[in-house]
XYZ file of C-alpha atoms in Angstrom:
707
model
C 138.739 85.296 113.979
C 136.280 88.030 112.587
C 135.464 85.799 109.894
C 134.994 83.022 111.838
C 132.431 84.795 113.711
C 130.579 85.854 110.259
C 130.844 82.409 108.856
C 129.270 80.703 112.028
C 126.206 83.477 111.335
C 125.037 81.152 108.052
C 127.036 78.441 108.452
C 127.463 74.945 110.457
C 131.215 74.881 112.089
C 132.086 72.210 109.316
C 131.184 74.663 106.525
C 132.889 77.323 108.079
C 136.116 75.857 108.356
C 136.259 74.925 105.187
C 135.360 78.638 104.176
C 137.209 80.871 106.226
C 140.118 78.027 104.966
C 139.489 78.317 101.366
C 139.854 82.327 101.716
C 142.549 82.790 103.206
C 144.313 80.386 100.539
C 144.996 77.145 102.707
C 148.859 76.382 104.533
C 149.893 76.942 100.864
C 148.683 81.173 100.154
C 147.826 82.075 103.870
C 149.802 84.862 105.258
C 149.959 84.076 108.730
C 149.039 81.396 111.108
C 146.280 83.789 112.485
C 144.455 83.831 108.979
C 143.893 79.526 109.180
C 141.154 78.271 112.182
C 142.744 75.715 114.719
C 141.303 73.291 114.334
C 137.205 72.519 113.443
C 136.570 71.842 117.896
C 137.256 76.309 117.564
C 134.719 77.057 115.494
C 132.508 74.791 118.116
C 133.269 76.679 121.092
C 132.652 79.481 119.515
C 129.558 78.992 118.252
C 128.577 77.336 121.482
C 129.877 80.607 123.062
C 127.854 82.668 120.882
C 124.777 80.947 121.456
C 124.830 81.516 125.364
C 125.418 85.139 125.436
C 123.484 86.624 122.323
C 119.958 86.820 122.976
C 118.345 86.589 119.889
C 114.873 89.431 120.712
C 118.373 91.712 121.319
C 120.008 91.181 118.290
C 117.046 91.477 116.234
C 116.326 94.821 117.370
C 119.749 96.091 116.886
C 120.151 95.228 113.328
C 116.566 95.658 112.865
C 116.065 97.902 109.420
C 114.005 100.581 111.547
C 113.954 101.066 115.429
C 111.427 99.004 116.954
C 112.771 98.865 120.678
C 111.630 101.450 123.333
C 113.001 100.427 126.096
C 114.496 96.896 127.458
C 115.518 95.793 131.101
C 116.231 92.981 132.351
C 116.337 93.304 135.872
C 114.698 92.854 138.684
C 112.279 91.496 135.601
C 112.823 90.729 131.802
C 110.607 93.963 130.173
C 110.440 94.644 125.922
C 108.559 97.579 124.867
C 108.147 97.599 121.170
C 106.947 100.789 119.801
C 107.583 102.142 116.213
C 108.207 105.820 115.486
C 104.794 106.457 113.486
C 102.905 104.772 116.192
C 104.784 107.370 119.144
C 103.739 110.015 116.005
C 100.123 108.911 116.369
C 99.317 108.738 119.624
C 100.970 112.126 120.273
C 99.325 113.706 117.892
C 95.877 111.949 117.946
C 95.197 111.768 122.210
C 96.434 115.367 122.943
C 94.868 117.579 120.325
C 92.303 120.070 122.361
C 90.391 119.801 118.466
C 90.353 116.236 118.105
C 91.298 113.432 119.811
C 90.163 109.650 121.327
C 91.561 107.925 124.536
C 93.968 105.357 124.037
C 92.743 101.578 125.686
C 95.010 99.484 127.073
C 94.251 95.611 127.645
C 96.813 93.132 128.221
C 95.899 90.369 126.083
C 97.141 86.015 126.627
C 97.803 82.762 124.789
C 101.175 83.679 123.007
C 103.689 82.691 125.008
C 105.173 82.579 128.640
C 104.702 85.630 128.578
C 102.302 88.772 129.027
C 101.151 91.219 125.734
C 100.549 94.280 126.787
C 99.115 95.965 123.696
C 98.233 100.232 123.890
C 95.593 100.799 120.719
C 94.345 103.944 119.495
C 91.946 105.610 117.208
C 93.199 106.676 114.086
C 91.436 109.965 113.232
C 92.327 110.255 109.941
C 91.108 107.183 108.534
C 87.113 105.977 108.526
C 86.110 102.424 108.053
C 84.610 101.149 105.731
C 82.811 98.080 107.318
C 81.600 100.360 110.759
C 81.765 104.342 109.102
C 83.894 105.330 112.746
C 87.990 105.963 113.314
C 89.359 102.583 112.969
C 91.321 100.840 115.418
C 95.805 100.926 115.213
C 97.597 99.270 116.943
C 100.335 101.168 119.396
C 103.387 100.129 121.526
C 103.183 96.686 122.910
C 104.808 95.385 125.783
C 106.119 92.040 126.799
C 106.727 90.748 129.962
C 106.518 88.272 132.904
C 104.269 89.894 135.629
C 101.550 91.835 136.297
C 102.760 94.055 139.269
C 102.131 98.065 139.488
C 105.363 98.649 138.959
C 105.863 96.614 135.870
C 102.766 98.543 134.470
C 104.444 101.866 135.786
C 107.494 101.233 133.319
C 106.342 100.745 130.863
C 103.703 103.291 130.981
C 106.463 105.858 131.422
C 108.594 104.262 128.713
C 106.035 104.890 126.446
C 105.929 108.443 127.913
C 109.409 109.696 127.626
C 109.088 108.491 123.915
C 105.657 110.477 122.942
C 106.192 113.705 122.615
C 103.613 115.614 124.877
C 101.498 112.482 126.184
C 102.333 112.218 129.762
C 101.469 116.444 129.668
C 98.732 116.361 127.280
C 97.586 113.219 127.156
C 93.124 113.642 127.398
C 92.538 110.176 129.254
C 92.965 106.274 128.478
C 90.056 103.080 128.824
C 90.989 99.710 130.550
C 88.900 97.440 131.927
C 88.646 98.059 135.439
C 92.316 96.436 136.707
C 93.623 98.286 139.468
C 97.577 97.731 139.202
C 97.353 99.287 135.626
C 94.379 101.566 136.132
C 96.836 103.329 138.893
C 100.328 102.905 137.296
C 98.476 105.229 133.409
C 97.162 107.601 136.445
C 100.024 107.693 137.955
C 102.351 108.747 134.501
C 99.448 110.697 132.708
C 99.133 112.963 135.065
C 96.278 115.496 133.611
C 94.541 112.390 131.807
C 90.766 111.248 132.841
C 90.911 106.998 133.167
C 87.370 106.062 132.075
C 86.230 102.543 132.946
C 84.690 99.995 130.241
C 81.037 99.765 130.647
C 80.863 96.569 129.005
C 83.306 94.849 132.113
C 81.626 97.082 134.466
C 78.209 95.542 133.676
C 79.548 91.921 133.848
C 81.151 92.569 137.338
C 77.108 93.583 138.260
C 75.793 90.605 136.375
C 78.367 88.174 139.003
C 77.307 90.165 141.722
C 74.077 89.778 141.184
C 74.137 85.831 140.735
C 76.289 85.522 144.330
C 73.949 86.953 146.174
C 70.736 84.665 144.532
C 69.465 86.922 141.870
C 70.873 84.220 138.828
C 68.128 84.573 136.394
C 68.625 87.068 133.290
C 65.688 87.942 133.653
C 65.573 89.037 137.016
C 69.244 90.619 136.687
C 67.847 92.390 134.141
C 65.728 94.959 136.517
C 68.968 95.871 138.447
C 71.164 96.081 134.957
C 68.386 98.888 133.236
C 68.574 101.338 136.721
C 72.336 101.006 136.714
C 72.824 101.850 132.982
C 69.619 102.312 131.642
C 67.880 101.643 128.472
C 67.125 102.971 124.538
C 63.694 104.250 126.331
C 64.854 105.087 129.756
C 68.204 106.271 131.507
C 70.270 104.441 134.428
C 72.240 105.916 136.731
C 75.507 106.220 134.152
C 73.551 108.673 132.037
C 73.869 111.092 135.276
C 75.681 114.131 133.647
C 77.740 115.023 136.156
C 78.120 114.551 140.658
C 74.905 116.574 141.464
C 72.510 114.622 138.978
C 74.266 111.179 139.952
C 73.202 111.904 143.479
C 69.507 112.772 142.654
C 69.605 109.417 140.246
C 70.763 107.084 143.409
C 68.620 108.753 145.571
C 65.718 107.735 143.433
C 67.108 104.405 142.768
C 67.461 102.874 146.397
C 64.433 101.407 147.116
C 63.352 100.570 143.858
C 66.701 98.433 143.597
C 66.077 97.371 147.584
C 62.861 96.649 147.297
C 62.984 94.529 144.198
C 66.480 92.146 145.884
C 64.042 91.521 148.847
C 61.401 90.704 146.893
C 63.022 87.745 144.908
C 65.741 86.678 147.846
C 63.614 86.912 150.480
C 66.906 88.361 152.156
C 68.367 91.539 153.712
C 69.216 93.546 149.478
C 73.561 93.625 149.642
C 73.348 94.785 145.768
C 73.065 98.428 146.622
C 75.622 98.601 148.933
C 78.138 96.959 145.763
C 76.728 100.162 143.774
C 77.690 102.471 146.462
C 80.786 100.911 146.998
C 81.635 101.988 143.401
C 80.319 105.641 143.569
C 83.415 107.315 143.390
C 84.314 104.980 140.880
C 81.435 106.043 138.585
C 81.695 109.444 139.551
C 85.375 109.713 137.669
C 85.479 107.524 135.476
C 82.023 106.586 134.061
C 78.992 109.677 133.696
C 78.939 111.971 131.280
C 81.379 114.847 132.247
C 84.432 112.176 133.267
C 83.295 110.950 129.705
C 83.368 114.538 128.062
C 86.831 115.309 130.423
C 88.360 112.510 128.592
C 87.675 113.145 125.443
C 85.162 110.670 124.335
C 83.341 111.703 120.730
C 79.552 113.172 120.599
C 76.564 111.496 119.286
C 73.987 113.240 117.530
C 72.550 114.956 121.119
C 75.799 116.176 122.163
C 76.047 113.010 124.499
C 79.595 111.949 124.893
C 79.980 108.093 124.117
C 80.195 105.462 126.582
C 83.585 104.120 126.836
C 84.614 100.747 126.090
C 87.963 98.436 125.749
C 86.682 97.505 121.887
C 89.631 99.388 120.032
C 92.457 96.840 122.431
C 90.108 93.794 122.078
C 89.848 94.478 117.864
C 93.616 94.857 117.676
C 93.858 91.792 120.015
C 91.798 89.882 117.994
C 93.825 90.563 115.056
C 97.384 89.657 116.641
C 95.650 86.120 117.834
C 94.476 85.193 114.387
C 97.818 86.238 113.242
C 99.358 84.007 115.593
C 97.337 81.473 114.061
C 98.051 81.561 110.924
C 101.535 81.252 111.443
C 101.242 78.536 114.161
C 98.443 76.956 111.905
C 96.894 75.415 115.380
C 98.913 73.542 116.434
C 99.415 72.277 119.516
C 103.264 72.166 119.247
C 103.582 75.653 118.580
C 101.088 77.333 120.867
C 103.901 79.328 122.680
C 105.831 81.694 120.752
C 109.223 83.092 121.448
C 109.825 86.867 121.985
C 111.588 87.256 118.887
C 108.877 85.252 116.997
C 105.891 87.245 118.411
C 107.650 90.730 117.538
C 108.348 89.507 114.039
C 105.942 88.284 112.505
C 102.529 89.279 114.405
C 103.196 92.589 116.126
C 105.155 93.613 112.889
C 102.616 92.171 110.484
C 99.652 93.371 111.757
C 101.532 96.937 111.648
C 103.038 96.958 108.320
C 99.063 95.249 106.861
C 97.657 98.804 108.677
C 99.901 101.117 107.209
C 99.752 99.653 103.646
C 96.532 99.747 104.184
C 96.652 103.490 105.100
C 98.871 104.050 102.037
C 96.196 102.330 99.457
C 93.673 104.802 101.620
C 95.636 107.575 99.636
C 94.867 106.452 96.663
C 91.322 105.305 96.963
C 92.567 101.610 96.782
C 92.174 100.112 100.051
C 89.781 97.482 100.866
C 88.966 98.574 104.432
C 89.561 102.197 105.053
C 89.146 105.861 102.904
C 90.234 108.565 104.201
C 88.107 111.126 107.178
C 85.416 113.672 106.055
C 88.186 116.167 107.822
C 90.746 114.860 105.243
C 89.336 114.147 102.190
C 91.012 117.252 100.378
C 94.340 115.376 100.531
C 93.249 112.484 98.565
C 95.255 111.471 95.846
C 93.550 110.424 92.523
C 93.989 106.688 91.360
C 95.853 107.464 88.535
C 97.757 110.448 89.608
C 99.518 108.123 92.354
C 100.579 105.790 89.900
C 102.081 108.605 87.803
C 104.184 109.266 91.323
C 107.611 107.577 91.041
C 108.185 105.004 94.244
C 109.929 108.385 96.185
C 107.098 110.900 95.400
C 104.866 108.260 97.409
C 106.785 107.286 100.077
C 108.086 110.925 100.450
C 103.841 111.827 100.763
C 103.149 109.330 103.035
C 105.348 110.056 105.632
C 104.091 113.917 104.913
C 100.367 112.445 105.819
C 101.626 111.376 108.705
C 103.338 114.180 110.382
C 100.373 116.437 110.064
C 98.674 117.521 112.915
C 95.258 118.268 113.965
C 95.776 121.859 113.498
C 97.448 121.977 110.019
C 94.391 119.615 109.440
C 91.852 121.669 110.270
C 94.159 124.883 108.571
C 93.734 122.707 105.589
C 97.884 122.525 104.916
C 98.158 120.519 101.819
C 100.818 117.974 101.544
C 103.548 119.368 98.554
C 106.395 116.605 97.204
C 109.196 116.885 94.750
C 107.987 117.756 91.255
C 108.339 114.657 88.960
C 111.281 114.127 86.589
C 109.729 114.583 82.864
C 109.041 110.705 83.057
C 106.813 109.191 85.603
C 108.655 106.196 85.879
C 112.293 106.234 87.973
C 113.370 103.006 86.950
C 115.953 103.001 83.785
C 115.380 101.646 80.719
C 115.934 98.602 79.206
C 119.365 99.079 77.576
C 120.217 96.814 74.308
C 122.572 96.310 71.823
C 122.149 96.936 67.998
C 120.424 94.728 66.241
C 123.362 94.408 63.786
C 125.963 92.543 66.415
C 124.871 88.823 65.656
C 124.948 89.193 61.783
C 128.424 91.765 62.759
C 130.106 88.707 64.974
C 128.917 86.103 62.294
C 130.448 87.935 59.296
C 133.917 86.925 61.314
C 133.537 83.214 60.925
C 135.127 82.771 64.559
C 132.451 81.405 66.536
C 129.647 79.520 66.298
C 125.335 81.208 66.087
C 124.826 79.294 69.359
C 128.262 80.913 70.963
C 127.754 84.123 69.619
C 123.857 84.302 70.964
C 125.050 82.886 74.630
C 127.374 85.066 75.107
C 125.276 88.080 73.491
C 122.206 87.174 76.055
C 124.769 87.140 79.041
C 125.799 90.395 77.639
C 122.712 91.398 78.235
C 122.153 90.537 81.189
C 125.003 92.179 83.052
C 124.196 95.617 80.964
C 121.052 95.354 82.594
C 122.250 94.782 85.750
C 122.800 98.122 87.916
C 124.873 96.419 89.993
C 127.305 93.972 87.854
C 129.155 96.655 86.433
C 131.328 99.084 88.391
C 133.842 101.660 87.640
C 137.521 101.225 89.704
C 139.045 103.987 91.313
C 142.412 105.115 90.269
C 145.357 107.799 90.710
C 145.382 108.516 86.962
C 143.172 110.097 85.525
C 143.035 109.123 81.581
C 142.705 105.457 82.643
C 139.473 103.895 82.889
C 139.030 100.565 84.872
C 135.643 98.335 85.133
C 135.184 96.007 87.615
C 132.453 93.237 85.969
C 130.365 90.473 87.823
C 131.870 86.817 87.358
C 130.992 83.934 89.323
C 133.423 81.739 87.833
C 136.418 84.185 89.216
C 137.682 83.727 92.772
C 137.340 87.497 93.373
C 134.095 87.599 92.205
C 134.883 90.104 89.292
C 137.005 90.647 86.193
C 138.582 93.999 85.445
C 138.133 95.631 81.888
C 140.404 98.422 81.031
C 139.242 100.738 78.373
C 141.382 101.582 75.439
C 141.009 103.971 72.641
C 140.242 102.010 70.105
C 138.770 98.522 72.329
C 138.406 96.885 75.719
C 140.684 94.654 77.462
C 139.075 91.761 79.810
C 141.240 89.660 82.056
C 138.135 86.510 81.586
C 140.003 83.213 79.344
C 137.718 84.188 77.065
C 139.131 87.214 76.067
C 142.607 85.984 76.649
C 141.779 82.903 74.283
C 140.032 84.640 71.202
C 139.669 88.488 72.469
C 135.725 87.990 72.655
C 133.534 88.124 76.121
C 130.512 89.349 77.090
C 132.563 91.180 79.859
C 133.937 93.349 77.380
C 130.741 93.857 74.652
C 128.949 95.333 78.049
C 131.789 97.782 78.860
C 132.265 98.705 75.554
C 128.847 99.606 75.393
C 128.972 101.549 78.245
C 131.431 103.671 77.768
C 130.194 103.788 73.457
C 132.716 102.389 71.821
C 131.352 98.945 70.730
C 131.893 100.174 67.032
C 135.118 100.712 67.790
C 136.082 97.414 69.754
C 133.912 95.629 66.675
C 136.479 96.856 64.618
C 139.273 95.722 66.496
C 137.920 92.402 66.627
C 137.772 91.915 62.793
C 141.734 92.812 62.942
C 143.157 91.280 66.052
C 144.339 87.588 65.447
C 142.466 85.041 67.091
C 142.918 81.334 68.029
C 140.835 78.615 66.483
C 137.364 77.967 67.879
C 137.105 74.998 70.328
C 135.990 72.188 69.445
C 133.636 71.803 72.998
C 131.943 75.003 74.376
C 131.113 75.172 77.809
C 127.985 77.695 77.326
C 125.595 75.910 74.341
C 125.226 72.546 73.418
C 127.968 70.397 70.477
C 125.853 70.460 67.015
C 124.184 67.953 66.121
C 126.604 66.598 63.791
C 129.415 66.114 66.011
C 129.936 62.668 67.237
C 128.325 61.258 70.693
C 124.879 61.484 72.486
C 123.287 64.833 72.173
C 120.996 64.686 75.549
C 117.194 64.352 75.485
C 116.950 66.791 72.477
C 115.091 65.584 69.160
C 117.084 65.883 66.177
C 114.841 67.182 63.997
C 113.216 70.661 65.618
C 109.456 70.894 66.532
C 106.896 72.116 63.801
C 103.438 72.726 64.611
C 100.508 70.497 62.513
C 99.417 72.821 59.259
C 95.933 72.179 60.386
C 93.275 72.428 57.372
C 91.517 75.696 56.599
C 94.330 77.857 58.392
C 96.214 79.616 55.990
C 99.177 82.060 57.349
C 99.313 84.535 54.385
C 95.502 85.057 54.600
C 95.353 86.193 58.836
C 95.001 89.930 59.135
C 98.269 91.829 60.246
C 98.339 93.712 63.127
C 98.690 97.049 63.058
C 100.880 97.735 65.680
C 104.018 95.139 66.039
C 106.593 97.174 69.200
C 105.966 97.855 72.349
C 106.118 102.131 71.063
C 103.627 101.695 68.121
C 100.405 103.260 69.930
C 97.847 105.946 68.418
C 99.630 108.705 70.239
C 100.031 111.792 67.532
C 103.560 112.629 66.275
C 104.070 116.564 67.259
C 107.222 118.678 66.328
C 109.469 120.516 69.072
C 112.826 123.177 69.244
C 115.234 121.678 71.165
C 115.430 124.153 73.269
C 112.291 123.031 75.071
C 113.234 120.082 75.087
C 114.493 118.825 78.559
C 117.917 118.516 79.039
C 118.504 114.985 80.595
C 120.657 112.495 79.324
C 118.281 110.408 77.256
C 117.080 113.177 75.524
C 120.410 113.686 73.862
C 120.108 112.161 71.158
C 117.678 110.672 68.133
C 115.977 106.934 69.915
C 116.297 105.264 66.579
C 120.069 106.645 65.402
C 121.563 107.548 68.205
C 122.681 110.483 66.602
C 123.360 113.925 68.927
C 120.898 116.209 68.569
C 122.782 119.820 67.411
C 122.150 121.494 71.487
C 125.416 123.580 71.157
C 124.560 125.768 68.492
C 121.132 125.698 67.108
C 120.882 126.398 63.767
C 117.247 126.137 61.607
C 115.975 124.262 60.658
C 117.781 121.840 62.169
C 116.618 122.955 65.335
C 113.557 121.277 66.170
C 112.605 117.351 66.284
C 109.351 114.752 66.089
C 108.103 113.764 69.525
C 106.050 111.282 70.104
C 104.786 109.271 73.015
C 105.572 105.920 73.963
C 105.650 103.201 76.464
C 109.122 101.690 76.698
C 111.062 98.225 78.179
C 112.662 98.430 81.435
C 115.192 94.994 83.508
C 113.035 92.601 86.005
C 114.464 93.760 89.320
C 115.557 90.434 90.123
C 116.137 88.721 86.304
C 118.432 91.483 84.555
C 118.281 89.961 81.543
C 113.743 89.827 80.821
C 112.552 93.342 79.802
C 109.397 94.729 81.630
C 106.985 96.640 79.709
C 106.187 100.171 81.488
C 102.744 101.188 82.676
C 103.017 105.531 81.938
C 103.846 106.751 78.441
C 106.296 108.701 78.232
C 107.827 111.308 75.289
C 110.839 110.304 73.090
C 112.554 112.371 70.520
C 113.766 112.056 67.274
C 115.154 113.452 64.433
C 113.427 115.108 61.222
C 114.880 111.983 58.768
C 112.429 109.903 56.516
C 114.911 106.992 57.341
C 114.603 107.529 61.555
C 110.892 107.317 61.610
C 109.526 104.840 59.028
C 112.412 102.206 60.598
C 110.778 103.059 63.983
C 107.160 103.513 62.532
C 106.319 102.176 59.324
C 102.973 103.545 60.012
C 103.688 106.761 59.563
C 101.648 108.820 57.722
C 101.879 113.103 57.386
C 97.882 112.663 58.912
C 99.796 111.760 62.531
C 101.765 114.579 62.686
C 100.482 117.869 64.930
C 101.582 120.818 65.204
C 100.357 122.993 68.006
C 99.842 126.286 67.993
C 102.675 127.638 70.208
C 104.434 125.702 67.731
C 103.781 126.949 64.400
C 103.604 130.423 64.936
C 107.250 129.640 65.714
C 107.880 127.568 62.683
C 110.047 129.544 60.180
C 109.477 128.639 56.062
C 113.116 126.494 56.107
C 111.258 124.065 58.675
C 107.965 123.235 56.331
C 110.256 123.030 53.596
C 112.505 119.962 56.041
C 108.844 118.700 57.158
C 108.284 118.507 53.549
C 110.858 117.239 52.258
C 111.971 114.024 54.455
C 107.914 113.681 55.935
C 105.841 115.252 52.976
C 104.076 117.147 54.849
C 102.530 119.651 52.095
C 100.409 121.857 55.124
C 101.204 122.240 59.172
C 98.057 121.268 60.912
């Protein structure tokens, strides 16, 4: 039953029916009747039942790699509160600190689906927007719900406060557009926070009130708006610093506003009654003392800035643009499902902001840069790319965990030291250059077949998931499981003997040669013994037709869409291949870096440094005997396998140090351009070298005198 359910998650019932039947071996090989599906109708019933009982959003939340749901309630209303750990931690450190903080902003948005979306936004105080020069707005926990009742908002706020340390107890302030249900729910949960009212929304409400009273021209309304909100040259009611200052300003403005309204409308003034009705709201949510208590930043004159829901509208705009990119303004797709919104809109915006934050740490972000208080944590670009992926993620994680107090104390971030190689990807592994020549000399296989086998064996060799050792109880028995796409089990077994590798594939049974055995022989270090075994072993006659390569051209029958003769470039006049200058460096490891001399005791004791890079002869580490306790070092690039296609190799971006034995044959074989002038001996090593060392360098590398 579990196999059927697993197949139905990926395939249709008909395909799943065939897959389950074939996997169990059919009627002939099944161990019991329960291994086989009863009928195709059974699979249709199972899939129908699963689609009715499983919520796609719930399944996504359960199987997501990172927690993304804070709270979910079905009764009395379907409510989803989305949030990630870094969002909750940012709310705790940027909205509760006594030293540096900024109020959160909550403003519902719409037009995403048949539900309401209410994101909580905050200012990332460790970053600075390149466009505005201020802290950028970041997406925080977001609620998906169907009504705007106070009880619903209270459940949402309660879930966020329970998951965010110290937010309910130490939260400084929040900003809303004035919606009573939302404002009341936030104030009830954030007990010690000061609720602020958006200035722009209150201005719009005042303009609507004036319009309803007969003051409809913009120039006429401006006199009243300036009296409440002020101008650059004259302060208004909301510029009051405290309660007493507000009362004084209201007494002075009352007569002026009533007189102006009477002159314009010719009726009894009513706008001042509207202002007086909002006096308590202005006193608690808008004047200077309220903004200062909520943690609004100060301007140059030590006055707290006015509160707006701009940060919420900025995030709402990013969510909307992301939705439009998905739907491509298609009206049919206007209503997104909750899963579609969460996966393709909400997470996409959050991932983009986190990626830009990581780029800002390396000074490469197009949107953000580090704030002045954390510039000491900036990582130079070159140093960032010398770190491996694990170190970069560790540095980012520790940056996200820094509190405001840590930053004020100039606490630094320390990550684990990088190993000798700055890139942690495995080096590209290859067979000896003469392997194909040795196989061709045996005369048992065609050259094309040998080349194809070596190419596919090289792909297995560089795929970290293609070869694994099989667990066994016998200590001296080694069996490797090698991936095989034509095998029913998905792999072949390669048993290691003292002089060869034995494989269970058909090609090995036919003539003792296959890509799996070659790959394992190279891994365990028995390739030379395996080649000697192939020379002595008996093999059957070559097959007349190979499934790996095309038949030879002299064979009868159609050869496919290829020309009989290979293509040759036209020999244009004026081009002489012999006269063209030769490139000084023909291999990836060739460069202008000088060669050095170092002692074996100073070489990092790692597997890649155990032997000479050219001749693969192990260095004598167990007993250091002069003068054979020195090696030649060289900084060079190297190849590593492509992550998606192991048969391809990619060049490294950084240089790493390789070591070679002091032999003329090794050095000249790998570096034909080598000359004694390229050998540099540092002062510490030169002081430790003895006469026997100089004699060895003179005999092997023609070094007359150390430099």
